Amino acid sequence: MKKVLVLNGPNLNLLGLREPALYGHTTLPDVEALCRDAGQKLGVEIECFQSNSEGALIDRIHEAGRGYKDGTVLGCVFNPGAYTHTSVALHDAIKGVDGLPVIELHISNVHAREAFRHHSFISPAAAGIVVGFGVDGYVIALEGLVRRHARQAAAT
Ligand code: CA2
């Protein structure tokens, strides 16, 4: 069974504990359980990782890139948190792993928020983007990733 990495960036460990008006009441462990559930239905193994550190996120993308090359990893669902709007290094990491499909995911509709959230360094490197569906976005992104893989596998 292929693996999908569900990667969460800075402060997402606070999910469900603060700012419920923006991000809802679901905690990060709840989100991870939701993803594992969806993975079971979609026939993929889910690996979850959250970090507040840019370097740790980059290391995980590199590791997933090696997994993609050896056929064990299907792709990555990534909520980069505020690094979305600041990180050339994460952009370069995704570009650098060459081929690993990364779906960028935001719980809130970043385009309906402050102007500084409207630009993403991740989007140009992403295979797809899911924005504004709350935590259901993780399930939507996982399904999109698996459907994309099936479509490409059928075409080759
Ligand atoms: O909407 C999203 O998923 C974001 O990636 C969340 C980031 C924000 O900086 C992006 O612009 C959009 C913030 C994640 C912090 O999450 C918290 C959750 C609860 C309490 C405080 C922060």
Tab-separated table of N, CA, C and O in Angstrom, residues 79-148:
chain	number	residue	atom	x	y	z
A	79	ASN	N	-0.282	21.480	4.708
A	79	ASN	CA	-0.719	22.791	5.186
A	79	ASN	C	0.520	23.480	5.764
A	79	ASN	O	0.931	23.185	6.886
A	80	PRO	N	1.110	24.395	4.999
A	80	PRO	CA	2.363	25.023	5.446
A	80	PRO	C	2.164	26.118	6.481
A	80	PRO	O	3.158	26.747	6.899
A	81	GLY	N	0.906	26.367	6.911
A	81	GLY	CA	0.645	27.425	7.885
A	81	GLY	C	1.185	28.751	7.371
A	81	GLY	O	1.165	29.034	6.164
A	82	ALA	N	1.718	29.569	8.269
A	82	ALA	CA	2.194	30.906	7.882
A	82	ALA	C	3.438	30.851	6.987
A	82	ALA	O	3.731	31.830	6.287
A	83	TYR	N	4.148	29.716	6.957
A	83	TYR	CA	5.294	29.597	6.026
A	83	TYR	C	4.852	29.693	4.563
A	83	TYR	O	5.664	29.976	3.689
A	84	THR	N	3.545	29.442	4.331
A	84	THR	CA	2.976	29.619	2.991
A	84	THR	C	3.397	30.963	2.394
A	84	THR	O	3.733	31.057	1.219
A	85	HIS	N	3.322	31.985	3.264
A	85	HIS	CA	3.452	33.365	2.795
A	85	HIS	C	4.875	33.899	2.906
A	85	HIS	O	5.115	35.061	2.576
A	86	THR	N	5.793	33.074	3.394
A	86	THR	CA	7.155	33.577	3.647
A	86	THR	C	8.276	32.700	3.088
A	86	THR	O	9.392	33.178	2.921
A	87	SER	N	7.991	31.415	2.819
A	87	SER	CA	9.107	30.477	2.696
A	87	SER	C	9.516	30.106	1.265
A	87	SER	O	8.927	29.216	0.628
A	88	VAL	N	10.576	30.750	0.809
A	88	VAL	CA	11.208	30.350	-0.457
A	88	VAL	C	11.841	28.968	-0.265
A	88	VAL	O	11.872	28.138	-1.183
A	89	ALA	N	12.319	28.691	0.957
A	89	ALA	CA	12.988	27.409	1.222
A	89	ALA	C	12.030	26.227	1.043
A	89	ALA	O	12.417	25.183	0.499
A	90	LEU	N	10.773	26.380	1.474
A	90	LEU	CA	9.801	25.296	1.279
A	90	LEU	C	9.419	25.168	-0.195
A	90	LEU	O	9.245	24.061	-0.706
A	91	HIS	N	9.303	26.293	-0.877
A	91	HIS	CA	9.077	26.269	-2.330
A	91	HIS	C	10.195	25.464	-3.006
A	91	HIS	O	9.936	24.559	-3.800
A	92	ASP	N	11.432	25.801	-2.663
A	92	ASP	CA	12.584	25.127	-3.276
A	92	ASP	C	12.626	23.640	-2.938
A	92	ASP	O	13.019	22.818	-3.775
A	93	ALA	N	12.216	23.304	-1.703
A	93	ALA	CA	12.225	21.892	-1.288
A	93	ALA	C	11.268	21.080	-2.162
A	93	ALA	O	11.611	19.992	-2.639
A	94	ILE	N	10.068	21.637	-2.398
A	94	ILE	CA	9.073	20.912	-3.213
A	94	ILE	C	9.568	20.799	-4.657
A	94	ILE	O	9.506	19.738	-5.270
A	95	LYS	N	10.086	21.890	-5.188
A	95	LYS	CA	10.653	21.873	-6.543
A	95	LYS	C	11.814	20.884	-6.602
A	95	LYS	O	11.999	20.172	-7.587
A	96	GLY	N	12.616	20.873	-5.532
A	96	GLY	CA	13.852	20.084	-5.505
A	96	GLY	C	13.622	18.593	-5.488
A	96	GLY	O	14.489	17.842	-5.915
A	97	VAL	N	12.468	18.135	-4.961
A	97	VAL	CA	12.252	16.683	-4.906
A	97	VAL	C	11.720	16.143	-6.231
A	97	VAL	O	11.593	14.925	-6.379
A	98	ASP	N	11.399	17.055	-7.154
A	98	ASP	CA	11.176	16.680	-8.546
A	98	ASP	C	10.165	15.543	-8.730
A	98	ASP	O	10.525	14.373	-8.773
A	99	GLY	N	8.903	15.900	-8.821
A	99	GLY	CA	7.884	14.899	-9.161
A	99	GLY	C	6.902	14.638	-8.040
A	99	GLY	O	5.729	14.380	-8.305
A	100	LEU	N	7.359	14.688	-6.806
A	100	LEU	CA	6.452	14.403	-5.677
A	100	LEU	C	5.245	15.347	-5.749
A	100	LEU	O	5.411	16.570	-5.649
A	101	PRO	N	4.019	14.802	-5.955
A	101	PRO	CA	2.872	15.706	-5.982
A	101	PRO	C	2.515	16.192	-4.572
A	101	PRO	O	2.284	15.389	-3.673
A	102	VAL	N	2.480	17.495	-4.430
A	102	VAL	CA	2.143	18.105	-3.139
A	102	VAL	C	0.848	18.895	-3.325
A	102	VAL	O	0.749	19.746	-4.216
A	103	ILE	N	-0.152	18.576	-2.505
A	103	ILE	CA	-1.398	19.351	-2.516
A	103	ILE	C	-1.316	20.338	-1.355
A	103	ILE	O	-1.227	19.937	-0.185
A	104	GLU	N	-1.351	21.609	-1.693
A	104	GLU	CA	-1.344	22.671	-0.670
A	104	GLU	C	-2.759	22.805	-0.115
A	104	GLU	O	-3.730	22.842	-0.883
A	105	LEU	N	-2.862	22.889	1.181
A	105	LEU	CA	-4.175	22.893	1.819
A	105	LEU	C	-4.252	24.000	2.860
A	105	LEU	O	-3.308	24.158	3.644
A	106	HIS	N	-5.328	24.765	2.824
A	106	HIS	CA	-5.594	25.741	3.882
A	106	HIS	C	-7.000	25.545	4.427
A	106	HIS	O	-7.960	25.439	3.643
A	107	ILE	N	-7.084	25.535	5.731
A	107	ILE	CA	-8.375	25.337	6.394
A	107	ILE	C	-9.281	26.536	6.129
A	107	ILE	O	-10.453	26.391	5.792
A	108	SER	N	-8.728	27.727	6.284
A	108	SER	CA	-9.495	28.956	6.069
A	108	SER	C	-9.357	29.387	4.602
A	108	SER	O	-8.454	28.931	3.899
A	109	ASN	N	-10.261	30.277	4.192
A	109	ASN	CA	-10.138	30.864	2.854
A	109	ASN	C	-9.161	32.037	2.951
A	109	ASN	O	-9.559	33.161	3.274
A	110	VAL	N	-7.903	31.754	2.670
A	110	VAL	CA	-6.857	32.776	2.830
A	110	VAL	C	-7.123	34.015	1.968
A	110	VAL	O	-6.700	35.117	2.319
A	111	HIS	N	-7.863	33.834	0.874
A	111	HIS	CA	-8.118	34.966	-0.036
A	111	HIS	C	-9.183	35.921	0.503
A	111	HIS	O	-9.322	37.040	0.007
A	112	ALA	N	-9.913	35.481	1.502
A	112	ALA	CA	-10.914	36.351	2.125
A	112	ALA	C	-10.356	36.971	3.406
A	112	ALA	O	-11.090	37.593	4.169
A	113	ARG	N	-9.048	36.781	3.622
A	113	ARG	CA	-8.425	37.293	4.850
A	113	ARG	C	-7.453	38.434	4.520
A	113	ARG	O	-7.548	39.056	3.475
A	114	GLU	N	-6.520	38.710	5.420
A	114	GLU	CA	-5.596	39.841	5.233
A	114	GLU	C	-4.811	39.685	3.924
A	114	GLU	O	-4.519	38.569	3.499
A	115	ALA	N	-4.435	40.829	3.347
A	115	ALA	CA	-3.732	40.829	2.056
A	115	ALA	C	-2.444	39.999	2.108
A	115	ALA	O	-2.091	39.343	1.127
A	116	PHE	N	-1.758	40.000	3.269
A	116	PHE	CA	-0.491	39.267	3.324
A	116	PHE	C	-0.682	37.757	3.219
A	116	PHE	O	0.288	37.028	2.986
A	117	ARG	N	-1.936	37.286	3.338
A	117	ARG	CA	-2.193	35.850	3.174
A	117	ARG	C	-2.567	35.498	1.744
A	117	ARG	O	-2.834	34.338	1.427
A	118	HIS	N	-2.642	36.488	0.863
A	118	HIS	CA	-3.103	36.222	-0.499
A	118	HIS	C	-2.006	35.638	-1.370
A	118	HIS	O	-2.294	35.021	-2.390
A	119	HIS	N	-0.748	35.869	-0.977
A	119	HIS	CA	0.345	35.313	-1.784
A	119	HIS	C	0.885	34.036	-1.144
A	119	HIS	O	1.095	33.971	0.074
A	120	SER	N	1.092	33.033	-1.983
A	120	SER	CA	1.675	31.776	-1.508
A	120	SER	C	2.948	31.461	-2.283
A	120	SER	O	2.939	31.465	-3.518
A	121	PHE	N	4.031	31.179	-1.543
A	121	PHE	CA	5.262	30.702	-2.189
A	121	PHE	C	5.143	29.223	-2.554
A	121	PHE	O	5.946	28.708	-3.330
A	122	ILE	N	4.133	28.561	-1.988
A	122	ILE	CA	3.985	27.114	-2.187
A	122	ILE	C	3.197	26.809	-3.475
A	122	ILE	O	3.512	25.860	-4.196
A	123	SER	N	2.172	27.642	-3.752
A	123	SER	CA	1.256	27.342	-4.868
A	123	SER	C	1.937	27.057	-6.204
A	123	SER	O	1.545	26.106	-6.903
A	124	PRO	N	2.977	27.841	-6.595
A	124	PRO	CA	3.590	27.557	-7.905
A	124	PRO	C	4.287	26.198	-7.970
A	124	PRO	O	4.553	25.697	-9.060
A	125	ALA	N	4.577	25.623	-6.798
A	125	ALA	CA	5.260	24.322	-6.762
A	125	ALA	C	4.271	23.179	-6.501
A	125	ALA	O	4.657	22.005	-6.538
A	126	ALA	N	3.000	23.533	-6.224
A	126	ALA	CA	2.018	22.518	-5.819
A	126	ALA	C	1.345	21.880	-7.034
A	126	ALA	O	1.181	22.507	-8.081
A	127	ALA	N	0.912	20.627	-6.846
A	127	ALA	CA	0.161	19.936	-7.901
A	127	ALA	C	-1.307	20.349	-7.854
A	127	ALA	O	-2.025	20.244	-8.852
A	128	GLY	N	-1.764	20.820	-6.703
A	128	GLY	CA	-3.146	21.263	-6.546
A	128	GLY	C	-3.282	22.036	-5.251
A	128	GLY	O	-2.394	21.991	-4.401
A	129	ILE	N	-4.412	22.731	-5.121
A	129	ILE	CA	-4.628	23.588	-3.953
A	129	ILE	C	-6.065	23.406	-3.459
A	129	ILE	O	-6.997	23.406	-4.271
A	130	VAL	N	-6.227	23.263	-2.153
A	130	VAL	CA	-7.565	23.191	-1.547
A	130	VAL	C	-7.623	24.269	-0.465
A	130	VAL	O	-6.781	24.292	0.434
A	131	VAL	N	-8.612	25.136	-0.562
A	131	VAL	CA	-8.662	26.313	0.310
A	131	VAL	C	-10.081	26.538	0.819
A	131	VAL	O	-11.034	26.529	0.034
A	132	GLY	N	-10.220	26.720	2.132
A	132	GLY	CA	-11.469	27.262	2.669
A	132	GLY	C	-12.557	26.264	2.993
A	132	GLY	O	-13.682	26.668	3.273
A	133	PHE	N	-12.250	24.970	3.001
A	133	PHE	CA	-13.265	23.956	3.306
A	133	PHE	C	-13.184	23.475	4.752
A	133	PHE	O	-13.693	22.416	5.078
A	134	GLY	N	-12.505	24.241	5.602
A	134	GLY	CA	-12.318	23.779	6.970
A	134	GLY	C	-11.464	22.522	6.971
A	134	GLY	O	-10.729	22.252	6.011
A	135	VAL	N	-11.582	21.723	8.036
A	135	VAL	CA	-10.730	20.527	8.116
A	135	VAL	C	-11.159	19.451	7.112
A	135	VAL	O	-10.382	18.535	6.823
A	136	ASP	N	-12.369	19.555	6.549
A	136	ASP	CA	-12.772	18.625	5.470
A	136	ASP	C	-11.825	18.726	4.284
A	136	ASP	O	-11.712	17.798	3.480
A	137	GLY	N	-11.146	19.875	4.179
A	137	GLY	CA	-10.187	20.071	3.088
A	137	GLY	C	-9.113	18.983	3.055
A	137	GLY	O	-8.628	18.617	1.989
A	138	TYR	N	-8.749	18.458	4.236
A	138	TYR	CA	-7.729	17.393	4.261
A	138	TYR	C	-8.228	16.158	3.513
A	138	TYR	O	-7.484	15.525	2.769
A	139	VAL	N	-9.506	15.824	3.733
A	139	VAL	CA	-10.097	14.644	3.085
A	139	VAL	C	-10.233	14.902	1.575
A	139	VAL	O	-9.936	14.034	0.755
A	140	ILE	N	-10.652	16.133	1.244
A	140	ILE	CA	-10.799	16.508	-0.168
A	140	ILE	C	-9.441	16.422	-0.872
A	140	ILE	O	-9.326	15.898	-1.983
A	141	ALA	N	-8.397	16.922	-0.203
A	141	ALA	CA	-7.045	16.897	-0.784
A	141	ALA	C	-6.554	15.458	-0.967
A	141	ALA	O	-5.949	15.125	-1.986
A	142	LEU	N	-6.821	14.608	0.036
A	142	LEU	CA	-6.393	13.206	-0.061
A	142	LEU	C	-7.089	12.519	-1.228
A	142	LEU	O	-6.447	11.803	-2.010
A	143	GLU	N	-8.395	12.752	-1.346
A	143	GLU	CA	-9.135	12.123	-2.444
A	143	GLU	C	-8.618	12.626	-3.787
A	143	GLU	O	-8.428	11.853	-4.724
A	144	GLY	N	-8.371	13.933	-3.863
A	144	GLY	CA	-7.857	14.512	-5.106
A	144	GLY	C	-6.517	13.915	-5.497
A	144	GLY	O	-6.264	13.605	-6.667
A	145	LEU	N	-5.660	13.723	-4.503
A	145	LEU	CA	-4.326	13.164	-4.732
A	145	LEU	C	-4.420	11.731	-5.254
A	145	LEU	O	-3.746	11.352	-6.234
A	146	VAL	N	-5.297	10.935	-4.628
A	146	VAL	CA	-5.450	9.525	-5.021
A	146	VAL	C	-6.086	9.430	-6.416
A	146	VAL	O	-5.653	8.630	-7.253
A	147	ARG	N	-7.078	10.285	-6.684
A	147	ARG	CA	-7.733	10.276	-8.011
A	147	ARG	C	-6.738	10.711	-9.092
A	147	ARG	O	-6.716	10.162	-10.189
A	148	ARG	N	-5.910	11.687	-8.762
A	148	ARG	CA	-4.890	12.166	-9.706
A	148	ARG	C	-3.921	11.033	-10.044
A	148	ARG	O	-3.576	10.814	-11.200
